[in-house]
PDB file of C-alpha atoms in Angstrom:
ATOM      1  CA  UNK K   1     -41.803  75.372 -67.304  1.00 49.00           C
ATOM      2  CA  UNK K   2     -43.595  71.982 -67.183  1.00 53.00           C
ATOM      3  CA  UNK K   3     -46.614  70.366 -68.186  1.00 59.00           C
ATOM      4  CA  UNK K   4     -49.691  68.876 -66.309  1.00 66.00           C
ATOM      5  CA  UNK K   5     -48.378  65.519 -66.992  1.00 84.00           C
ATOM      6  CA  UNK K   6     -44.849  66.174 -66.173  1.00 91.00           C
ATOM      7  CA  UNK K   7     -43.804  63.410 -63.638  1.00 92.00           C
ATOM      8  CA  UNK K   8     -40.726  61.809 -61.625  1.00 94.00           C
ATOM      9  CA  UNK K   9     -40.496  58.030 -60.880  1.00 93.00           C
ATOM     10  CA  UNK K  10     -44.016  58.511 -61.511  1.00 89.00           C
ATOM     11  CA  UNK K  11     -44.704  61.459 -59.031  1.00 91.00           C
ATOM     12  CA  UNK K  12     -46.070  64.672 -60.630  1.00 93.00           C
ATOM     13  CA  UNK K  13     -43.711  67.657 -60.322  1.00 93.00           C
ATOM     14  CA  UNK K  14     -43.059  70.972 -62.022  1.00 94.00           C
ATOM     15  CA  UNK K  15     -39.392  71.086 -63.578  1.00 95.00           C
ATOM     16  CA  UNK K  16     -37.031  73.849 -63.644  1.00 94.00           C
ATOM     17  CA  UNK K  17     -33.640  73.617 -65.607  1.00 95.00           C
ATOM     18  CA  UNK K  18     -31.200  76.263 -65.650  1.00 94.00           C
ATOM     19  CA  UNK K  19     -27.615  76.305 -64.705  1.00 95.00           C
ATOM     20  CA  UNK K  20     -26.915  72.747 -66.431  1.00 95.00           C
ATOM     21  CA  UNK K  21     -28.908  71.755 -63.645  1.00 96.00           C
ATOM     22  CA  UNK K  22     -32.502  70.506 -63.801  1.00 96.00           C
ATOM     23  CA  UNK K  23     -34.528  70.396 -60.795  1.00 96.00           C
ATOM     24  CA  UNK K  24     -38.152  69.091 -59.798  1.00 95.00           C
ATOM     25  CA  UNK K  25     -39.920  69.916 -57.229  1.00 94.00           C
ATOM     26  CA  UNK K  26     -43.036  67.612 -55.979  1.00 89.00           C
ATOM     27  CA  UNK K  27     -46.570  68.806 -56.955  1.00 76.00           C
ATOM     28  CA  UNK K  28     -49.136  69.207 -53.738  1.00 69.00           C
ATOM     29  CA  UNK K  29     -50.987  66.540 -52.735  1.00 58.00           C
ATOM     30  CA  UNK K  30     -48.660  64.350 -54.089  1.00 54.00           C
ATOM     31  CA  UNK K  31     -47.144  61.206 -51.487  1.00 56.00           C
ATOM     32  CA  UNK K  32     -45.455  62.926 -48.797  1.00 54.00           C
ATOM     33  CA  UNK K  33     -43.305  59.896 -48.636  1.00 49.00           C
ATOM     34  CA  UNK K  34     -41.526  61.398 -51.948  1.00 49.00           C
ATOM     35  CA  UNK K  35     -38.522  63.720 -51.523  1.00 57.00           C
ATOM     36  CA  UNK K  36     -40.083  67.169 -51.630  1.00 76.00           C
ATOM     37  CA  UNK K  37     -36.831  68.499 -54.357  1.00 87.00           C
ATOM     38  CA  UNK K  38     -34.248  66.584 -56.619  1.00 93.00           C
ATOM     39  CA  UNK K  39     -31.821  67.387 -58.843  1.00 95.00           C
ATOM     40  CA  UNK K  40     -30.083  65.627 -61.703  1.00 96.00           C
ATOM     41  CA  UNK K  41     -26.429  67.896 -62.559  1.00 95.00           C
ATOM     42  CA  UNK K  42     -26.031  67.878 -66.562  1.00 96.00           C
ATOM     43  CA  UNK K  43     -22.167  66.851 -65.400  1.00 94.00           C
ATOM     44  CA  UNK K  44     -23.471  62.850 -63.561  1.00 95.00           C
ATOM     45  CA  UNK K  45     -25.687  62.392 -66.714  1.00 96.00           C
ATOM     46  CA  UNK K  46     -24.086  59.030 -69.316  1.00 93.00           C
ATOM     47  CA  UNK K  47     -27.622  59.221 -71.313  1.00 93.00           C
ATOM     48  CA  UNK K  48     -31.071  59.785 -71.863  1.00 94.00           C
ATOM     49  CA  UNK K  49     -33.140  57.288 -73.867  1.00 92.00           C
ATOM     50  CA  UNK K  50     -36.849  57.161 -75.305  1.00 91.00           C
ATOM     51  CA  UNK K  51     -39.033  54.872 -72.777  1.00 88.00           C
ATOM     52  CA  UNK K  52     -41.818  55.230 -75.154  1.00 72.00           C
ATOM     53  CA  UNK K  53     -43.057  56.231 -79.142  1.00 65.00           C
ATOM     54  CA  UNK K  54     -45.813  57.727 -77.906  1.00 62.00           C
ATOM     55  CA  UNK K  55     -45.247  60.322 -75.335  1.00 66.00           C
ATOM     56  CA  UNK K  56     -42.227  62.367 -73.958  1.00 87.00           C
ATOM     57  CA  UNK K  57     -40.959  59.548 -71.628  1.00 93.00           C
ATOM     58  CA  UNK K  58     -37.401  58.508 -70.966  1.00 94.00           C
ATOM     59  CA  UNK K  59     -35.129  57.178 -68.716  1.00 95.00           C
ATOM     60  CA  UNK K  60     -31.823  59.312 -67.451  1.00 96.00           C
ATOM     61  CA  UNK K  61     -29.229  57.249 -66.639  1.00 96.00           C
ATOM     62  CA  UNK K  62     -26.445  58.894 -64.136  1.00 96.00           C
ATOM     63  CA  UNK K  63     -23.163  58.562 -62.297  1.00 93.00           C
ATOM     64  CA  UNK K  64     -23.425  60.672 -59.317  1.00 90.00           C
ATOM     65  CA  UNK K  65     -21.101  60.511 -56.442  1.00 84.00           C
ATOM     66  CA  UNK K  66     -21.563  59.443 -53.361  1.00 77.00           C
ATOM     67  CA  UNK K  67     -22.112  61.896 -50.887  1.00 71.00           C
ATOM     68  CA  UNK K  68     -20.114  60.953 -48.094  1.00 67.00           C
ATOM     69  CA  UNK K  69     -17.571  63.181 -46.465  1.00 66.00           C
ATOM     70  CA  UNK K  70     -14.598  60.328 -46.835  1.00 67.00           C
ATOM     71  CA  UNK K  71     -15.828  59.919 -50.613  1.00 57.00           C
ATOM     72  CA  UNK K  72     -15.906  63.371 -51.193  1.00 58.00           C
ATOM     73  CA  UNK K  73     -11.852  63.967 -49.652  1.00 58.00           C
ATOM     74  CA  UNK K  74     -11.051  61.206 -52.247  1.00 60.00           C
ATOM     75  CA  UNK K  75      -8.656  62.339 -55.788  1.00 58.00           C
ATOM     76  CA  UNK K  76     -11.191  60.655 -57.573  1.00 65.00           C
ATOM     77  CA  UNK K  77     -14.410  59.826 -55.622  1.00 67.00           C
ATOM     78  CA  UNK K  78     -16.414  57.069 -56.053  1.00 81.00           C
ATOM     79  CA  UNK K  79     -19.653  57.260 -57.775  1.00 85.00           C
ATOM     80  CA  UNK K  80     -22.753  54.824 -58.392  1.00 89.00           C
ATOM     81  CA  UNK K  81     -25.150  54.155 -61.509  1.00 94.00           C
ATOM     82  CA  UNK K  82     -28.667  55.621 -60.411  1.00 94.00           C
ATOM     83  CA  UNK K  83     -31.853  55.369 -63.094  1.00 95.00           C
ATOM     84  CA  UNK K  84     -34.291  57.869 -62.976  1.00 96.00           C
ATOM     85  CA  UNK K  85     -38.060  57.702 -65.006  1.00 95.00           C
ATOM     86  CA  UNK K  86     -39.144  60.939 -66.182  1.00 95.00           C
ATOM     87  CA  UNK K  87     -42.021  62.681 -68.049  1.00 94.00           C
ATOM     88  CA  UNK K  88     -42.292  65.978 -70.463  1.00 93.00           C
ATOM     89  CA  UNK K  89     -39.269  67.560 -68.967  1.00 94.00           C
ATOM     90  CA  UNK K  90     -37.592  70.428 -70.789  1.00 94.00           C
ATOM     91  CA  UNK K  91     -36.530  69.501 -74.224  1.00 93.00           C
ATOM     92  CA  UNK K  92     -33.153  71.480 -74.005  1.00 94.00           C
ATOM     93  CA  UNK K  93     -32.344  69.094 -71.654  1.00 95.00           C
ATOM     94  CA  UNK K  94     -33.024  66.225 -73.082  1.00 94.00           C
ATOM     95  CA  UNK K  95     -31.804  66.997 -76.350  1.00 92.00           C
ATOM     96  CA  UNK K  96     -28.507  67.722 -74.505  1.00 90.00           C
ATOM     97  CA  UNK K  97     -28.028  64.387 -73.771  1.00 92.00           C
ATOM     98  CA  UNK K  98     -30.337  61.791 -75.987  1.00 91.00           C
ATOM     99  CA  UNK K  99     -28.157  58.735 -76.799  1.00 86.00           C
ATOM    100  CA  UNK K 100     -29.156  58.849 -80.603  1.00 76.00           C
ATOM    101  CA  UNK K 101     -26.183  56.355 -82.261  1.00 75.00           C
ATOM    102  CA  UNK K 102     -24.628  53.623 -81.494  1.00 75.00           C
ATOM    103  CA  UNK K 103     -21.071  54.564 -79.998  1.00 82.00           C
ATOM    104  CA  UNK K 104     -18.397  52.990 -82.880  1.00 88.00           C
ATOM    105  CA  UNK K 105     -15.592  52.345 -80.333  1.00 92.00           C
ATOM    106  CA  UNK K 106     -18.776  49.969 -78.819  1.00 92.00           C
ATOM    107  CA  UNK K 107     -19.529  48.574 -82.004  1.00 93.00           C
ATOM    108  CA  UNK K 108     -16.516  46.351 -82.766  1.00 95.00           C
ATOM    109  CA  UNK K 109     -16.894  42.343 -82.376  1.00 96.00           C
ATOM    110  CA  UNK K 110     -16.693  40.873 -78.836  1.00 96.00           C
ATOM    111  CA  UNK K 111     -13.401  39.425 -79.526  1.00 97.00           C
ATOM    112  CA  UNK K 112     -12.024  43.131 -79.905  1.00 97.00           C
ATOM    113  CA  UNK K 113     -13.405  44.921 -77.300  1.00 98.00           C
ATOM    114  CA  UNK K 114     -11.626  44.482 -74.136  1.00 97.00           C
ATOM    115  CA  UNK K 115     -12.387  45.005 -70.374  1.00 97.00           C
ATOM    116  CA  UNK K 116      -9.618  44.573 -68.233  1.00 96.00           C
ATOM    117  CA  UNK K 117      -9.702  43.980 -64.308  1.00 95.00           C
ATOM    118  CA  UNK K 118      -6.702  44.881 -62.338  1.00 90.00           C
ATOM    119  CA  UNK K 119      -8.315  44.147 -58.739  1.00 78.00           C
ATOM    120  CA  UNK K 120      -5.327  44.910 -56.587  1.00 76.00           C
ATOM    121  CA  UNK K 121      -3.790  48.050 -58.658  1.00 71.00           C
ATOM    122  CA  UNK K 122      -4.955  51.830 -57.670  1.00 66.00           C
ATOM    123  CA  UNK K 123      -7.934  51.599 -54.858  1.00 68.00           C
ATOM    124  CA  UNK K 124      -8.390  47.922 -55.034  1.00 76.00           C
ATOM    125  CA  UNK K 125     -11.942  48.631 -56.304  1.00 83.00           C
ATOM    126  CA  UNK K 126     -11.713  47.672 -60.017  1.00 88.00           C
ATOM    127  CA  UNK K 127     -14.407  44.883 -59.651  1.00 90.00           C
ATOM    128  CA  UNK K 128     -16.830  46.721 -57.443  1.00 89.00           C
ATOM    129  CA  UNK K 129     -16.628  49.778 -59.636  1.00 90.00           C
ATOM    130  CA  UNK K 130     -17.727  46.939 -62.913  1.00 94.00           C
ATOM    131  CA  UNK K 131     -20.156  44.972 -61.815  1.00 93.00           C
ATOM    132  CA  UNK K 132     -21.629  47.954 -59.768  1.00 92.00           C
ATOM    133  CA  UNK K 133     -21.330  50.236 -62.342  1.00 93.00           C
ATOM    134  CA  UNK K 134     -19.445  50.058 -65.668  1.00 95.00           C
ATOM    135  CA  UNK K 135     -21.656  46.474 -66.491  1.00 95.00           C
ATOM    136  CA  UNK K 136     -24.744  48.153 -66.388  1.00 94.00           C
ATOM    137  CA  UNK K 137     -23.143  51.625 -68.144  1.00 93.00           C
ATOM    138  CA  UNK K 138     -22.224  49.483 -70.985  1.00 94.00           C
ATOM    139  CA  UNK K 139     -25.692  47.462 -71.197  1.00 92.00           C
ATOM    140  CA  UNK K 140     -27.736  50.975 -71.717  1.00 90.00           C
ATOM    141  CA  UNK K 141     -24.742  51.867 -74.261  1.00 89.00           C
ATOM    142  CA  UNK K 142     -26.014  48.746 -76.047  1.00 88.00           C
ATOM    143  CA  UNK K 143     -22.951  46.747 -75.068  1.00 92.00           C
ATOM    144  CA  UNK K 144     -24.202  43.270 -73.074  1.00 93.00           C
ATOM    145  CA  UNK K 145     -22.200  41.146 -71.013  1.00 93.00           C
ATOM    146  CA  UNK K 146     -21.652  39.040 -74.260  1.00 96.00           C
ATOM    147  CA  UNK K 147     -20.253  42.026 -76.593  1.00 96.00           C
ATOM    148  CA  UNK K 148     -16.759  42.056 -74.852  1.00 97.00           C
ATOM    149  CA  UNK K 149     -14.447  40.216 -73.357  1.00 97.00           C
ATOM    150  CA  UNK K 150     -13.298  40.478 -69.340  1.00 97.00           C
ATOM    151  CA  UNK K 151      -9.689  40.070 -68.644  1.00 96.00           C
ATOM    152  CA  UNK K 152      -8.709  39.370 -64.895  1.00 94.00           C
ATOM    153  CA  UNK K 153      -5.428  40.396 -64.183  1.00 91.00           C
ATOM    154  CA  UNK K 154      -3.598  37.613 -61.787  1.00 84.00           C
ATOM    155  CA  UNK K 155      -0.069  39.701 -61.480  1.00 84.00           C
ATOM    156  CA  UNK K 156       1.766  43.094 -62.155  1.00 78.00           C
ATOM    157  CA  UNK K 157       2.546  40.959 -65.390  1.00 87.00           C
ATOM    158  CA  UNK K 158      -0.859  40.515 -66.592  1.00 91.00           C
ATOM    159  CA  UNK K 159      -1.151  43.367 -68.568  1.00 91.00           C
ATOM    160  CA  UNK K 160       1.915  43.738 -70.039  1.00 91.00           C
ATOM    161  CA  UNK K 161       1.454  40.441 -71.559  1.00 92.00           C
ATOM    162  CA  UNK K 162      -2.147  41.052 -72.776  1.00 94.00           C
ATOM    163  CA  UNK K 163      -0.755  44.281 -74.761  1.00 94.00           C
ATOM    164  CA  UNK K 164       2.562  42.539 -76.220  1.00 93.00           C
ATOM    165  CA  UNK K 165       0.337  39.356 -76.962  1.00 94.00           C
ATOM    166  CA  UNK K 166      -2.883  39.670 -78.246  1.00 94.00           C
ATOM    167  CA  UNK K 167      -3.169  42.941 -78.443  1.00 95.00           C
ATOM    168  CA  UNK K 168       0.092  43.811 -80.614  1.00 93.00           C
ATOM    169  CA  UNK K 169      -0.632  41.156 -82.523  1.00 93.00           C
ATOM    170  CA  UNK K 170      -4.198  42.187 -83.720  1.00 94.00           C
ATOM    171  CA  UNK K 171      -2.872  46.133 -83.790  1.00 91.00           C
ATOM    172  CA  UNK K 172      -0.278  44.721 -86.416  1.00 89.00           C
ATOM    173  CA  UNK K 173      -2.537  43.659 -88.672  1.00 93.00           C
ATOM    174  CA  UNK K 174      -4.737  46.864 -88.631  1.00 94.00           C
ATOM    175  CA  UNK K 175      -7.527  45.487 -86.688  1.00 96.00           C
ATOM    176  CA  UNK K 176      -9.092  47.977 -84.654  1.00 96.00           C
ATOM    177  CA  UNK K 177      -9.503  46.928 -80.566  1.00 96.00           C
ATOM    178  CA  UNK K 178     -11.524  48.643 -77.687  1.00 97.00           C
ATOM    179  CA  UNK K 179      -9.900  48.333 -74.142  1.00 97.00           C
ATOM    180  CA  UNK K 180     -11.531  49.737 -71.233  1.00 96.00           C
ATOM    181  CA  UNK K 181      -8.998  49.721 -68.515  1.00 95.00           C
ATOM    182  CA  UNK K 182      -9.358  49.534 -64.468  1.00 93.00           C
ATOM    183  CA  UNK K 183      -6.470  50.297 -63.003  1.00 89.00           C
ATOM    184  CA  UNK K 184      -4.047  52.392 -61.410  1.00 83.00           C
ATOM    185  CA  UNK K 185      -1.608  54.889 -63.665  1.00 83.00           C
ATOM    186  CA  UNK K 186       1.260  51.637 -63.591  1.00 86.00           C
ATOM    187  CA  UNK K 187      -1.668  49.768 -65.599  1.00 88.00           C
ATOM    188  CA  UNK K 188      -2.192  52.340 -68.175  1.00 89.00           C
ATOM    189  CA  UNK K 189       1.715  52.732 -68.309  1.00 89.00           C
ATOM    190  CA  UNK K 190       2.171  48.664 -68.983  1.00 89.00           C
ATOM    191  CA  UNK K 191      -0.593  48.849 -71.177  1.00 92.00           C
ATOM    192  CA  UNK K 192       0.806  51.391 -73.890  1.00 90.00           C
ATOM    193  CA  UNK K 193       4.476  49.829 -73.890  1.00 90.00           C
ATOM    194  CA  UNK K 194       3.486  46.868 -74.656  1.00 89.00           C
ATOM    195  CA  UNK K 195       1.452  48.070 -78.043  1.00 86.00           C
ATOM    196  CA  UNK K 196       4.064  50.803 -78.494  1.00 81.00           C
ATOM    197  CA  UNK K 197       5.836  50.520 -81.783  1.00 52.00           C
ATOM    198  CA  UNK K 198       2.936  48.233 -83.493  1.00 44.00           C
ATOM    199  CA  UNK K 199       2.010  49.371 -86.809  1.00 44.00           C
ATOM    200  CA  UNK K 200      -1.315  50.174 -87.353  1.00 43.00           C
ATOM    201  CA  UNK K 201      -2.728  50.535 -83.902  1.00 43.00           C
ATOM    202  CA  UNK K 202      -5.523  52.394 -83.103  1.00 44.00           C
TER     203      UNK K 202
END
């Protein structure tokens, strides 16, 4: 049930939430330019966070995806980063979902926390898929574009030689690394080989 003030992107609406779904649906008199009914499923939601001190206002970020027949036939379809502003909606599902901590695999220095590129392995849409949506994920997880470190791949090599370098090396002396990986299944292959059999990875 919502309150009189309960709003969308500014537009009142009454909420409904039930079947780890919640759903709004646009108040009369209200612009008829704004989409009678939305939706936000409790499964595209990466966090909720406090817009304001004062009154039950935050902002739900999600990664819903796309709804396009050739998305939708993909293994893995693609999906976008979509804000939404809301107002007094129901507390069980906000509480589901407010980003309260920082997260500590985020909270390592920039030099350990690793994003790695691999444009041409898998779809070929490793640097669409950042900059379109795991930049922006990471900001709102508290993690700006100066908290990590980007790694372009330039061969199959690459990553291989990232994990038996740097990677190994640090591992080895017990120093605890973040990487964040965009690539196809070879990439994540490469990747563990070369750290496998370093003492005191993590």
């Amino acid at each position: 049930m919502s309150t009189s003030n309960a709003a969308v992107n500014g537009e009142p609406v009454e909420f409904t939430y039930g079947n780890n779904t919640l759903t709004w649906t646009k108040r009369q008199g209200t612009n008829e330019g704004v989409e009678h009914k939305g939706t936000i499923l409790e499964s595209d939601v990466l966090a909720i966070i406090p817009t304001s001190t004062t009154s039950p206002a935050y902002t739900v970020y999600t990664l819903p995806r796309l709804s396009t027949p050739d998305n939708t036939a993909l293994p893995v379809p693609d999906v976008s980063f979509h804000t939404t502003q809301i107002i007094s909606a129901p507390p069980a599902f906000i509480s589901s979902h407010l980003l309260s901590s920082s997260t500590p695999h985020l909270s390592l220095p920039a030099d350990d926390i690793y994003v790695v590129i691999s444009s041409k392995s898998g779809t070929g849409k490793a640097g669409a898929f950042f900059e379109d949506v795991l930049k922006p994920a990471l900001k709102v997880l508290g993690l700006g574009e100066d908290g990590y470190q980007v790694v372009l791949t330039t061969s199959h090599e690459s990553i291989t030689e990232l994990a038996e370098g740097t990677l190994r090396e640090k591992a080895g002396r017990g120093v605890r690394q973040t990487v964040i990986l965009l690539s196809g299944d070879g990439g994540v292959v490469e990747l563990l080989n070369g750290i496998v059999g370093a003492e005191g990875s993590r």
